[in-house]
CSV table of C-alpha atoms and ligand atoms in Angstrom, one decimal:
chain,number,residue,atom,x,y,z
A,278,MET,CA,-110.8,43.6,67.5
A,279,GLN,CA,-111.1,46.8,69.5
A,280,ILE,CA,-108.8,47.4,72.4
A,281,PRO,CA,-110.7,47.1,75.7
A,282,ILE,CA,-110.5,50.6,77.4
A,283,GLY,CA,-111.2,51.7,80.9
A,284,ILE,CA,-111.3,55.2,82.2
A,285,ASP,CA,-110.8,56.4,85.8
A,286,LEU,CA,-112.6,59.8,85.7
A,287,GLY,CA,-111.2,61.1,88.9
A,288,THR,CA,-111.9,64.2,91.0
A,289,THR,CA,-108.3,65.3,90.8
A,290,ASN,CA,-106.8,63.2,88.0
A,291,SER,CA,-108.1,61.1,85.2
A,292,LEU,CA,-106.5,58.0,83.7
A,293,ILE,CA,-107.1,55.7,80.8
A,294,ALA,CA,-106.0,52.1,80.5
A,295,GLY,CA,-106.1,49.5,77.7
A,296,LYS,CA,-105.7,45.8,77.4
A,297,ILE,CA,-103.1,45.4,74.8
A,298,GLY,CA,-102.5,41.8,74.0
A,299,ASP,CA,-102.3,40.1,77.4
A,300,ARG,CA,-101.1,43.2,79.2
A,301,ILE,CA,-103.1,45.9,80.8
A,302,ALA,CA,-101.3,49.3,80.6
A,303,VAL,CA,-102.2,52.8,81.8
A,304,LEU,CA,-101.7,54.9,78.7
A,305,PRO,CA,-99.6,58.1,78.7
A,306,ASN,CA,-101.3,61.4,77.7
A,307,ALA,CA,-99.9,63.9,75.1
A,308,GLU,CA,-97.7,65.3,77.8
A,309,GLY,CA,-96.2,61.9,78.4
A,310,LYS,CA,-97.9,61.6,81.8
A,311,LEU,CA,-100.2,58.8,83.1
A,312,LEU,CA,-102.3,61.2,85.2
A,313,THR,CA,-104.3,63.9,83.4
A,314,PRO,CA,-105.4,66.6,85.9
A,315,SER,CA,-109.2,66.8,85.9
A,316,VAL,CA,-109.1,70.5,85.3
A,317,VAL,CA,-110.8,72.5,82.5
A,318,ALA,CA,-110.3,76.1,81.4
A,319,LEU,CA,-112.8,77.9,79.3
A,320,LEU,CA,-111.3,80.6,77.0
A,321,SER,CA,-112.9,83.3,74.9
A,322,GLY,CA,-114.6,81.9,71.9
A,323,GLY,CA,-115.5,78.7,73.8
A,324,ASP,CA,-112.1,77.0,73.4
A,325,MET,CA,-111.3,74.7,76.2
A,326,LEU,CA,-108.0,73.6,77.7
A,327,VAL,CA,-107.8,70.4,79.7
A,328,GLY,CA,-105.3,68.9,82.1
A,329,GLN,CA,-101.8,70.5,82.6
A,330,GLN,CA,-102.6,73.1,79.9
A,331,ALA,CA,-105.6,74.3,81.9
A,332,ILE,CA,-103.4,74.4,85.1
A,333,ASP,CA,-100.8,76.4,83.3
A,334,TRP,CA,-103.4,78.8,82.0
A,335,ALA,CA,-104.9,79.1,85.5
A,336,GLU,CA,-101.5,80.4,86.8
A,337,ARG,CA,-102.4,83.7,85.1
A,338,CYS,CA,-106.2,83.4,84.9
A,339,PRO,CA,-107.5,81.2,87.7
A,340,GLN,CA,-111.0,82.6,87.2
A,341,ASP,CA,-111.2,80.7,83.8
A,342,MET,CA,-110.7,77.3,85.4
A,343,VAL,CA,-112.9,74.7,87.1
A,344,SER,CA,-111.6,71.7,89.0
A,345,SER,CA,-113.1,68.9,91.2
A,346,VAL,CA,-116.3,69.0,89.1
A,347,LYS,CA,-116.9,65.4,89.9
A,348,ARG,CA,-118.1,66.6,93.3
A,349,SER,CA,-121.0,68.3,91.6
A,350,MET,CA,-122.1,65.4,89.4
A,351,GLY,CA,-125.8,64.7,89.7
A,352,SER,CA,-126.6,68.3,90.7
A,353,LEU,CA,-127.9,71.2,88.7
A,354,THR,CA,-124.7,73.2,89.5
A,355,LYS,CA,-123.5,75.6,86.7
A,356,PHE,CA,-120.1,77.1,86.8
A,357,ALA,CA,-120.4,80.7,85.6
A,358,LEU,CA,-117.0,81.6,84.1
A,359,PRO,CA,-115.9,84.8,82.4
A,360,HIS,CA,-116.2,83.3,78.9
A,361,GLY,CA,-119.3,81.2,79.4
A,362,GLU,CA,-120.8,78.5,81.5
A,363,LEU,CA,-119.8,74.9,82.2
A,364,THR,CA,-121.8,72.2,84.0
A,365,PRO,CA,-120.3,69.1,85.7
A,366,VAL,CA,-121.4,67.1,82.7
A,367,THR,CA,-119.9,69.4,80.0
A,368,ALA,CA,-116.6,69.8,82.0
A,369,SER,CA,-116.4,66.0,82.4
A,370,ALA,CA,-117.1,65.5,78.7
A,371,ALA,CA,-114.1,67.8,78.0
A,372,ILE,CA,-111.9,65.7,80.2
A,373,LEU,CA,-113.1,62.5,78.6
A,374,ARG,CA,-112.5,63.9,75.1
A,375,LYS,CA,-108.9,64.8,76.1
A,376,VAL,CA,-108.0,61.4,77.6
A,377,ILE,CA,-109.6,59.6,74.6
A,378,ALA,CA,-107.9,61.8,72.0
A,379,ASP,CA,-104.5,61.2,73.6
A,380,ALA,CA,-105.1,57.5,73.9
A,381,GLU,CA,-106.2,57.3,70.3
A,382,ARG,CA,-103.0,59.0,69.2
A,383,TYR,CA,-100.9,56.7,71.4
A,384,LEU,CA,-102.6,53.5,70.2
A,385,ALA,CA,-103.1,54.8,66.6
A,386,THR,CA,-106.7,53.6,66.6
A,387,THR,CA,-110.1,55.0,67.3
A,388,ILE,CA,-111.9,54.3,70.6
A,389,SER,CA,-115.7,54.2,70.9
A,390,ASP,CA,-116.6,51.8,73.7
A,391,VAL,CA,-115.4,52.3,77.3
A,392,VAL,CA,-115.8,51.3,80.9
A,393,ILE,CA,-115.9,54.4,83.2
A,394,THR,CA,-115.4,54.2,86.9
A,395,VAL,CA,-117.4,56.1,89.6
A,396,PRO,CA,-117.3,56.1,93.4
A,397,ALA,CA,-119.3,53.1,94.7
A,398,TYR,CA,-121.3,55.6,96.6
A,399,PHE,CA,-122.5,57.5,93.6
A,400,ASN,CA,-126.3,57.4,93.3
A,401,ALA,CA,-128.3,56.7,90.2
A,402,ARG,CA,-128.4,60.3,89.1
A,403,GLN,CA,-124.7,60.8,89.5
A,404,ARG,CA,-124.1,57.7,87.4
A,405,GLU,CA,-126.5,58.9,84.8
A,406,ASP,CA,-124.6,62.3,84.6
A,407,THR,CA,-121.4,60.3,84.1
A,408,ALA,CA,-123.0,58.4,81.2
A,409,ASN,CA,-124.3,61.7,79.8
A,410,ALA,CA,-120.8,63.1,79.9
A,411,ALA,CA,-119.6,60.1,77.9
A,412,ASP,CA,-122.4,60.4,75.5
A,413,LEU,CA,-121.5,64.1,74.9
A,414,ALA,CA,-117.9,63.0,74.3
A,415,GLY,CA,-119.1,60.6,71.6
A,416,LEU,CA,-118.5,57.4,73.7
A,417,ARG,CA,-120.6,54.3,74.3
A,418,VAL,CA,-120.5,53.3,77.9
A,419,LEU,CA,-120.1,49.5,78.3
A,420,ARG,CA,-120.5,49.8,82.0
A,421,ILE,CA,-120.3,52.3,84.8
A,422,LEU,CA,-118.0,50.4,87.3
A,423,ASN,CA,-117.5,51.1,91.0
A,424,GLU,CA,-114.0,52.4,91.7
A,425,PRO,CA,-113.3,50.1,94.7
A,426,THR,CA,-114.6,47.1,92.6
A,427,ALA,CA,-112.2,48.1,89.9
A,428,ALA,CA,-109.4,48.2,92.5
A,429,ALA,CA,-110.3,44.7,93.7
A,430,LEU,CA,-110.3,43.4,90.1
A,431,THR,CA,-106.7,44.6,89.8
A,432,PHE,CA,-105.8,43.1,93.1
A,433,GLY,CA,-107.4,39.7,92.1
A,434,LEU,CA,-105.3,39.5,89.0
A,435,GLY,CA,-102.3,38.4,91.0
A,436,ASN,CA,-104.1,36.8,93.9
A,437,GLU,CA,-106.2,33.8,93.1
A,438,ASN,CA,-106.7,32.5,96.7
A,439,PRO,CA,-110.2,33.0,98.1
A,440,GLN,CA,-110.3,35.8,100.6
A,441,THR,CA,-112.3,38.6,102.1
A,442,VAL,CA,-111.0,42.0,101.3
A,443,VAL,CA,-111.9,45.6,102.2
A,444,VAL,CA,-111.1,48.3,99.7
A,445,TRP,CA,-110.6,51.8,101.0
A,446,ASP,CA,-110.7,54.3,98.2
A,447,LEU,CA,-110.0,57.9,99.3
A,448,GLY,CA,-109.6,60.1,96.2
A,449,GLY,CA,-109.6,63.9,95.9
A,450,GLY,CA,-113.4,64.2,96.5
A,451,THR,CA,-114.9,61.0,97.8
A,452,PHE,CA,-114.4,58.1,100.2
A,453,ASP,CA,-115.7,54.6,99.4
A,454,VAL,CA,-115.4,51.5,101.3
A,455,SER,CA,-116.2,48.1,99.8
A,456,VAL,CA,-116.2,44.6,101.3
A,457,LEU,CA,-115.7,41.8,98.8
A,458,ARG,CA,-115.3,38.1,98.7
A,459,ILE,CA,-112.9,37.2,95.9
A,460,GLY,CA,-111.5,33.9,94.6
A,461,TYR,CA,-111.5,31.5,91.7
A,462,GLY,CA,-112.1,34.4,89.4
A,463,VAL,CA,-115.4,35.4,91.1
A,464,TYR,CA,-115.6,38.9,92.6
A,465,GLN,CA,-118.6,39.3,94.8
A,466,VAL,CA,-119.2,42.7,96.4
A,467,LEU,CA,-120.9,42.1,99.7
A,468,ALA,CA,-121.5,45.7,100.8
A,469,VAL,CA,-120.5,49.2,100.0
A,470,ASP,CA,-120.6,52.4,102.0
A,471,GLY,CA,-118.8,55.7,101.9
A,472,ASP,CA,-118.9,59.5,102.3
A,473,GLN,CA,-119.5,61.5,99.2
A,474,ARG,CA,-118.3,64.7,100.8
A,475,LEU,CA,-114.9,63.5,102.1
A,476,GLY,CA,-111.7,63.5,100.0
A,477,GLY,CA,-108.1,64.7,99.8
A,478,ASP,CA,-109.6,68.2,99.0
A,479,ASP,CA,-110.8,68.5,102.6
A,480,TRP,CA,-107.3,67.9,103.9
A,481,ASP,CA,-106.1,70.7,101.5
A,482,GLN,CA,-108.8,73.0,102.8
A,483,ALA,CA,-107.7,72.4,106.4
A,484,ILE,CA,-104.1,73.4,105.6
A,485,ALA,CA,-105.2,76.3,103.4
A,486,HIS,CA,-107.4,77.6,106.3
A,487,TRP,CA,-104.5,77.4,108.7
A,488,LEU,CA,-102.2,78.9,106.2
A,489,ARG,CA,-104.5,81.8,105.5
A,490,GLN,CA,-104.8,82.6,109.2
A,491,SER,CA,-101.0,82.5,109.7
A,492,TRP,CA,-100.5,84.5,106.5
A,493,GLU,CA,-102.9,87.2,107.5
A,494,LYS,CA,-101.0,87.6,110.8
A,495,THR,CA,-97.8,88.3,109.0
A,496,GLY,CA,-99.4,91.0,106.8
A,497,VAL,CA,-96.6,90.6,104.3
A,498,MET,CA,-98.3,91.4,101.1
A,499,SER,CA,-101.9,91.7,99.9
A,500,TRP,CA,-103.1,89.4,97.2
A,501,PRO,CA,-106.4,89.8,95.5
A,502,GLU,CA,-109.0,87.1,95.5
A,503,PRO,CA,-109.4,84.7,93.8
A,504,GLU,CA,-105.6,84.5,93.3
A,505,LEU,CA,-105.1,84.3,97.1
A,506,ALA,CA,-107.5,81.4,97.5
A,507,TYR,CA,-106.0,79.6,94.5
A,508,ARG,CA,-102.4,80.0,95.8
A,509,LEU,CA,-103.3,78.9,99.3
A,510,ARG,CA,-104.9,75.7,97.9
A,511,LEU,CA,-102.0,75.1,95.7
A,512,VAL,CA,-99.4,75.4,98.5
A,513,ALA,CA,-101.7,73.4,100.8
A,514,GLU,CA,-102.0,70.5,98.5
A,515,HIS,CA,-98.3,70.4,97.7
A,516,SER,CA,-97.4,70.6,101.4
A,517,LYS,CA,-99.9,67.7,102.2
A,518,ARG,CA,-98.1,65.5,99.6
A,519,LEU,CA,-94.7,66.4,101.0
A,520,LEU,CA,-95.9,65.6,104.5
A,521,SER,CA,-96.6,62.0,103.4
A,522,GLU,CA,-92.8,61.6,103.2
A,523,ALA,CA,-91.2,64.4,105.3
A,524,PRO,CA,-91.7,65.2,109.0
A,525,THR,CA,-91.8,69.0,108.3
A,526,VAL,CA,-92.5,71.3,105.3
A,527,GLU,CA,-91.4,74.9,105.0
A,528,MET,CA,-93.6,77.4,103.1
A,529,ASP,CA,-92.5,80.7,101.7
A,530,ILE,CA,-95.1,82.9,103.2
A,531,ALA,CA,-94.1,86.1,101.4
A,532,ASN,CA,-94.6,84.5,97.9
A,533,LEU,CA,-97.2,82.0,99.0
A,534,ALA,CA,-95.1,79.2,97.5
A,535,LEU,CA,-92.9,76.3,98.6
A,536,PRO,CA,-89.3,77.6,98.7
A,537,ALA,CA,-87.0,76.2,96.1
A,538,VAL,CA,-84.5,73.6,97.3
A,539,ASN,CA,-81.6,75.3,99.2
A,540,GLU,CA,-83.3,78.6,99.2
A,541,LEU,CA,-84.0,79.9,102.7
A,542,PRO,CA,-87.0,82.2,102.6
A,543,SER,CA,-86.8,85.2,104.9
A,544,ASN,CA,-90.5,84.7,105.9
A,545,CYS,CA,-90.8,81.1,106.4
A,546,LEU,CA,-93.7,79.1,107.9
A,547,VAL,CA,-93.1,75.5,109.0
A,548,ILE,CA,-95.7,72.9,109.4
A,549,SER,CA,-95.0,69.5,110.9
A,550,ARG,CA,-96.7,66.2,110.1
A,551,GLN,CA,-97.8,66.0,113.7
A,552,GLN,CA,-99.4,69.5,113.4
A,553,PHE,CA,-101.0,68.5,110.1
A,554,GLN,CA,-102.4,65.4,111.6
A,555,SER,CA,-103.9,67.1,114.5
A,556,LEU,CA,-105.5,69.8,112.2
A,557,THR,CA,-107.1,67.0,110.2
A,558,ALA,CA,-107.7,64.2,112.8
A,559,HIS,CA,-111.5,64.9,112.6
A,560,LEU,CA,-111.3,64.1,108.8
A,561,CYS,CA,-109.5,60.8,109.4
A,562,GLU,CA,-112.1,59.8,112.0
A,563,ARG,CA,-114.8,60.2,109.3
A,564,LEU,CA,-113.4,57.0,107.6
A,565,VAL,CA,-114.5,54.9,110.6
A,566,ALA,CA,-118.3,55.0,110.6
A,567,PRO,CA,-118.8,54.1,106.8
A,568,THR,CA,-116.3,51.2,107.3
A,569,GLU,CA,-118.2,49.9,110.3
A,570,ARG,CA,-121.5,50.2,108.5
A,571,ALA,CA,-120.1,48.3,105.4
A,572,LEU,CA,-118.8,45.5,107.6
A,573,ARG,CA,-122.0,45.3,109.5
A,574,ALA,CA,-124.0,45.1,106.2
A,575,ALA,CA,-121.7,42.3,105.1
A,576,GLY,CA,-122.2,40.5,108.4
A,577,LEU,CA,-118.5,40.7,109.2
A,578,VAL,CA,-116.2,42.0,111.9
A,579,PRO,CA,-112.7,43.5,111.2
A,580,ALA,CA,-111.1,40.2,112.2
A,581,ASN,CA,-112.8,38.5,109.2
A,582,VAL,CA,-111.0,40.8,106.8
A,583,GLU,CA,-107.9,39.1,105.3
A,584,ARG,CA,-106.6,42.0,103.2
A,585,VAL,CA,-107.1,45.8,103.2
A,586,ILE,CA,-106.5,47.3,99.8
A,587,LEU,CA,-105.9,51.0,99.3
A,588,ALA,CA,-106.9,53.0,96.3
A,589,GLY,CA,-106.9,56.8,95.6
A,590,GLY,CA,-104.0,59.2,96.0
A,591,ALA,CA,-105.1,60.4,99.5
A,592,THR,CA,-104.5,56.9,101.0
A,593,ARG,CA,-100.8,57.8,100.8
A,594,MET,CA,-101.2,59.9,103.9
A,595,PRO,CA,-99.5,58.0,106.8
A,596,ALA,CA,-102.5,58.9,109.1
A,597,VAL,CA,-104.9,56.9,106.8
A,598,GLN,CA,-102.6,53.9,106.8
A,599,GLU,CA,-102.2,54.1,110.6
A,600,LEU,CA,-105.9,54.2,110.9
A,601,ALA,CA,-106.3,51.1,108.7
A,602,MET,CA,-103.8,49.3,110.9
A,603,ARG,CA,-105.7,50.4,114.1
A,604,LEU,CA,-109.1,49.3,112.7
A,605,PHE,CA,-108.1,46.0,111.1
A,606,GLY,CA,-105.1,45.0,113.2
A,607,GLN,CA,-103.0,44.6,110.0
A,608,PRO,CA,-101.0,46.9,107.7
A,609,PRO,CA,-102.9,47.6,104.5
A,610,ASP,CA,-101.7,46.0,101.3
A,611,SER,CA,-99.3,48.3,99.6
A,612,SER,CA,-98.5,46.1,96.6
A,613,LEU,CA,-100.8,48.1,94.2
A,614,HIS,CA,-100.2,51.5,92.9
A,615,PRO,CA,-103.0,53.6,94.4
A,616,ASP,CA,-103.2,55.9,91.4
A,617,LEU,CA,-103.3,53.3,88.7
A,618,VAL,CA,-105.3,50.5,90.3
A,619,VAL,CA,-108.7,51.8,89.4
A,620,ALA,CA,-108.0,52.5,85.7
A,621,THR,CA,-106.3,49.1,85.4
A,622,GLY,CA,-109.4,47.3,86.8
A,623,ALA,CA,-111.7,49.3,84.5
A,624,ALA,CA,-109.7,48.1,81.5
A,625,LEU,CA,-110.0,44.5,82.8
A,626,GLN,CA,-113.7,44.9,83.1
A,627,ALA,CA,-113.8,46.2,79.5
A,628,ALA,CA,-111.9,43.1,78.5
A,629,ILE,CA,-114.5,40.9,80.3
A,630,LEU,CA,-117.3,42.7,78.5
A,631,VAL,CA,-116.0,43.0,75.0
A,632,GLY,CA,-112.6,41.3,74.8
A,633,GLY,CA,-113.6,37.7,75.4
A,634,GLU,CA,-112.0,37.6,78.8
A,635,GLN,CA,-113.9,34.8,80.5
A,636,ARG,CA,-111.9,34.0,83.5
A,637,TYR,CA,-113.6,36.5,85.7
A,638,THR,CA,-117.2,37.1,87.0
A,639,LEU,CA,-118.2,40.2,88.8
A,640,ILE,CA,-121.2,40.6,91.1
A,641,ASP,CA,-121.7,44.2,92.3
A,642,VAL,CA,-124.3,45.8,94.5
A,643,VAL,CA,-126.3,49.0,94.7
A,644,PRO,CA,-125.1,51.5,97.3
A,645,PHE,CA,-128.4,53.0,98.4
A,646,ALA,CA,-132.0,51.8,98.6
A,647,VAL,CA,-134.3,52.9,95.7
A,648,GLY,CA,-138.0,53.5,96.4
A,649,ILE,CA,-140.9,55.9,96.3
A,650,ALA,CA,-142.5,58.5,98.5
A,651,THR,CA,-145.7,57.2,100.1
A,652,GLU,CA,-148.3,58.4,102.5
A,653,LYS,CA,-147.4,60.9,105.2
A,654,GLY,CA,-144.1,61.8,103.5
A,655,MET,CA,-142.6,58.4,104.2
A,656,PHE,CA,-140.1,56.5,102.0
A,657,THR,CA,-141.0,53.0,100.9
A,658,GLN,CA,-138.0,51.0,99.8
A,659,LEU,CA,-138.4,48.9,96.7
A,660,ILE,CA,-134.8,47.8,96.2
A,661,PRO,CA,-132.8,47.7,99.4
A,662,ALA,CA,-129.2,48.9,99.6
A,663,ASN,CA,-126.5,46.3,98.8
A,664,SER,CA,-128.8,44.3,96.5
A,665,PRO,CA,-126.8,42.6,93.8
A,666,ILE,CA,-127.2,44.4,90.4
A,667,PRO,CA,-128.8,44.2,87.9
A,668,THR,CA,-132.0,43.9,89.8
A,669,GLN,CA,-135.6,44.6,89.2
A,670,THR,CA,-138.8,45.0,91.1
A,671,SER,CA,-142.3,46.1,90.4
A,672,ARG,CA,-145.4,47.5,92.1
A,673,ILE,CA,-149.0,47.9,91.1
A,674,PHE,CA,-150.6,51.4,91.4
A,675,THR,CA,-154.3,52.1,91.3
A,676,ASN,CA,-156.6,55.2,91.3
A,677,ALA,CA,-157.6,56.6,94.7
A,678,ARG,CA,-160.6,58.5,93.2
A,679,ASP,CA,-163.1,57.9,90.4
A,680,ASP,CA,-161.8,59.0,87.0
A,681,GLN,CA,-158.5,60.1,88.4
A,682,GLY,CA,-156.5,61.2,85.4
A,683,SER,CA,-153.0,60.3,86.7
A,684,VAL,CA,-150.9,59.3,89.7
A,685,PHE,CA,-147.8,61.3,90.7
A,686,ILE,CA,-144.9,59.3,91.8
A,687,GLN,CA,-141.7,60.6,93.4
A,688,VAL,CA,-138.6,58.3,93.1
A,689,LEU,CA,-136.0,58.5,95.8
A,690,GLN,CA,-132.7,56.9,96.7
A,691,GLY,CA,-131.3,56.8,100.2
A,692,GLU,CA,-131.6,55.2,103.6
A,693,HIS,CA,-133.9,57.5,105.6
A,694,PRO,CA,-137.4,56.6,106.6
A,695,ARG,CA,-138.7,60.2,105.9
A,696,ALA,CA,-139.0,60.8,102.1
A,697,ALA,CA,-137.6,64.4,102.4
A,698,ASP,CA,-134.3,63.1,103.9
A,699,ASN,CA,-133.5,61.1,100.8
A,700,GLU,CA,-132.0,62.0,97.4
A,701,ASN,CA,-134.7,63.0,94.9
A,702,LEU,CA,-134.1,61.1,91.7
A,703,GLY,CA,-137.2,62.6,90.0
A,704,TYR,CA,-140.9,62.5,89.6
A,705,PHE,CA,-143.2,61.0,87.1
A,706,GLU,CA,-146.8,61.3,86.4
A,707,LEU,CA,-148.5,58.1,85.4
A,708,PRO,CA,-151.6,58.5,83.2
A,709,ILE,CA,-154.5,56.4,84.4
A,710,PRO,CA,-157.6,55.6,82.2
A,711,PRO,CA,-160.9,57.0,83.6
A,712,LEU,CA,-162.2,54.2,85.9
A,713,PRO,CA,-164.1,53.9,89.1
A,714,ARG,CA,-161.9,54.2,92.2
A,715,GLY,CA,-159.5,51.3,92.9
A,716,MET,CA,-160.1,49.7,89.4
A,717,ALA,CA,-157.0,50.8,87.6
A,718,ARG,CA,-154.1,48.4,87.5
A,719,ILE,CA,-150.8,50.0,86.5
A,720,GLU,CA,-147.7,48.0,87.1
A,721,VAL,CA,-144.5,50.1,87.5
A,722,SER,CA,-141.2,48.3,87.1
A,723,PHE,CA,-138.0,49.7,88.6
A,724,GLU,CA,-134.8,48.3,87.1
A,725,LEU,CA,-131.3,49.0,88.2
A,726,ASP,CA,-129.0,47.9,85.5
A,727,ALA,CA,-125.5,46.6,86.0
A,728,SER,CA,-124.2,50.2,86.0
A,729,GLY,CA,-126.5,51.2,88.8
A,730,ILE,CA,-128.6,53.4,86.5
A,731,LEU,CA,-132.3,53.3,87.1
A,732,HIS,CA,-134.9,52.6,84.4
A,733,ILE,CA,-138.6,52.8,85.0
A,734,SER,CA,-141.3,51.3,82.8
A,735,ALA,CA,-145.1,51.1,83.3
A,736,GLN,CA,-147.6,48.6,82.1
A,737,ASP,CA,-151.4,49.1,82.1
A,738,LEU,CA,-152.5,45.6,83.1
A,739,LEU,CA,-156.1,46.1,82.1
A,740,GLU,CA,-155.3,47.3,78.7
A,741,ASP,CA,-152.1,45.3,78.3
A,742,LEU,CA,-150.3,48.6,77.3
A,743,ALA,CA,-146.6,49.0,77.9
A,744,ARG,CA,-145.2,52.5,78.5
A,745,GLN,CA,-141.5,53.4,79.0
A,746,VAL,CA,-140.8,56.0,81.7
A,747,GLU,CA,-137.5,57.6,81.8
A,748,ILE,CA,-135.7,59.9,84.3
A,749,VAL,CA,-134.3,62.7,82.2
A,750,ASN,CA,-133.2,65.1,84.8
A,751,VAL,CA,-133.3,66.1,88.5
A,752,GLY,CA,-136.8,66.4,89.6
A,753,LYS,CA,-138.1,65.6,86.2
A,754,ILE,CA,-139.2,62.3,84.7
A,755,THR,CA,-140.9,62.1,81.4
A,756,ALA,CA,-142.9,59.3,79.8
A,757,VAL,CA,-141.9,58.6,76.2
B,1096,AMP,P1,-107.2,60.6,93.1
B,1096,AMP,O1,-108.6,61.2,93.1
B,1096,AMP,O2,-107.2,59.1,93.4
B,1096,AMP,O3,-106.4,61.1,92.0
B,1096,AMP,O4,-106.6,61.2,94.4
B,1096,AMP,C1,-106.2,62.5,94.5
B,1096,AMP,C2,-106.0,63.0,95.9
B,1096,AMP,O5,-104.8,62.3,96.4
B,1096,AMP,C3,-105.7,64.5,96.0
B,1096,AMP,O6,-106.3,65.0,97.1
B,1096,AMP,C4,-104.2,64.5,96.1
B,1096,AMP,O7,-103.7,65.7,96.8
B,1096,AMP,C5,-104.0,63.3,97.0
B,1096,AMP,N1,-102.6,62.8,97.0
B,1096,AMP,C6,-101.9,62.4,95.9
B,1096,AMP,N2,-100.6,62.0,96.3
B,1096,AMP,C7,-100.6,62.2,97.7
B,1096,AMP,C8,-99.6,62.0,98.7
B,1096,AMP,N3,-98.3,61.6,98.3
B,1096,AMP,N4,-99.9,62.3,99.9
B,1096,AMP,C9,-101.1,62.7,100.3
B,1096,AMP,N5,-102.1,62.9,99.4
B,1096,AMP,C10,-101.8,62.7,98.1
């Protein structure tokens, strides 16, 4: 029997876990590390380096490297590099190939079927891009699983008592909050919310900005871009991590590096945790509104929450933990390893799907409403946010004019009443047989599968003809 495999395809790092016998383990990569940096370098001839090798390469040639590509999933972004072009999907596929190849070597087996996690707040298009990356890497996706749900699965392994939990998942690029009821092996997600534009990277940027200003004032040495930006970010990220433990951090401003231990730099810049926290207080505050919205959607108040679970490396920041304490009146649960908790849950979900693991049932929800653009540029919701998935709904379309050849339908995902304010999932044109006005009867079904990916099909009720309609890309839906 195949080993159930789960992958946490992270903004900053990616991890792969497997259920081996009764145990779920995060598997080491070829470098012996559990975390593989989600970094890709494209070399001449099209060769790619992934992970630590890409970081090492970028030390000399930062222009060859892309990172945090997850933030661009679902978009038409293209990364133009000196030796070619990468897209978020091709770069993600390279990361997946690396973690799979390393795991195959470690397990001495081949891997084909996987569960991959995404932020709960990923829309249908971002999920589809994740599935496309897996496809490109030669993998079959058993399920696209929400990261906070994966964290809750891991938490539930050792906690059988029924309880209401909130998962805060702050990774490198995104923030998710999920409210769940768990107990007796049933995991029911009540509501999800989040901020797709908030992650540890933003804290890095805040320090890097401050560092750049301080560095410019010293005028010590001129660095060319993009090396300067790259070094500033590197030192900023490193300092941020250290500030989770230490009250102050010293930076070697001349070399744009952290000084080696015991080495007193002549041109030293000190940042205190307090200073860091006031530079980034506005970022912490952005955790509050999504949390309040998720609780409201679940019909709960903070006092109903029995446990706050943290996932994602950036929840190590003391300010995040203090904020959780302030909002929920209790310290967050720190029994789980924030880096490993998502991959572990993904492997457990794979075991539920293929490994005969029957003790657990999972009911997840869709993060945003799905609907269509209607008259006067308004958005009509067909599937409301926080509906349990899989789910399906249908709507009958007719012809507004005699012999109208087709209807044009725009599919959207979001929460805003105005169509233009929502995420455009695509368009499709529905062929209509030549009939007098109002006579055509085309039933269009919108199905969100258990991975949160949208499938559309159409049925001509008069002719009893079925038609599959598929979203293939941004702004483009084709009938097949
Ligand atoms: P993830 O996407 O879960 O791998 O989280 C990565 C983010 O966590 C990055 O922004 C890291 O800089 C951040 N991170 C990791 N360790 C720490 C730490 N000790 N203190 C603060 N942030 C951290």
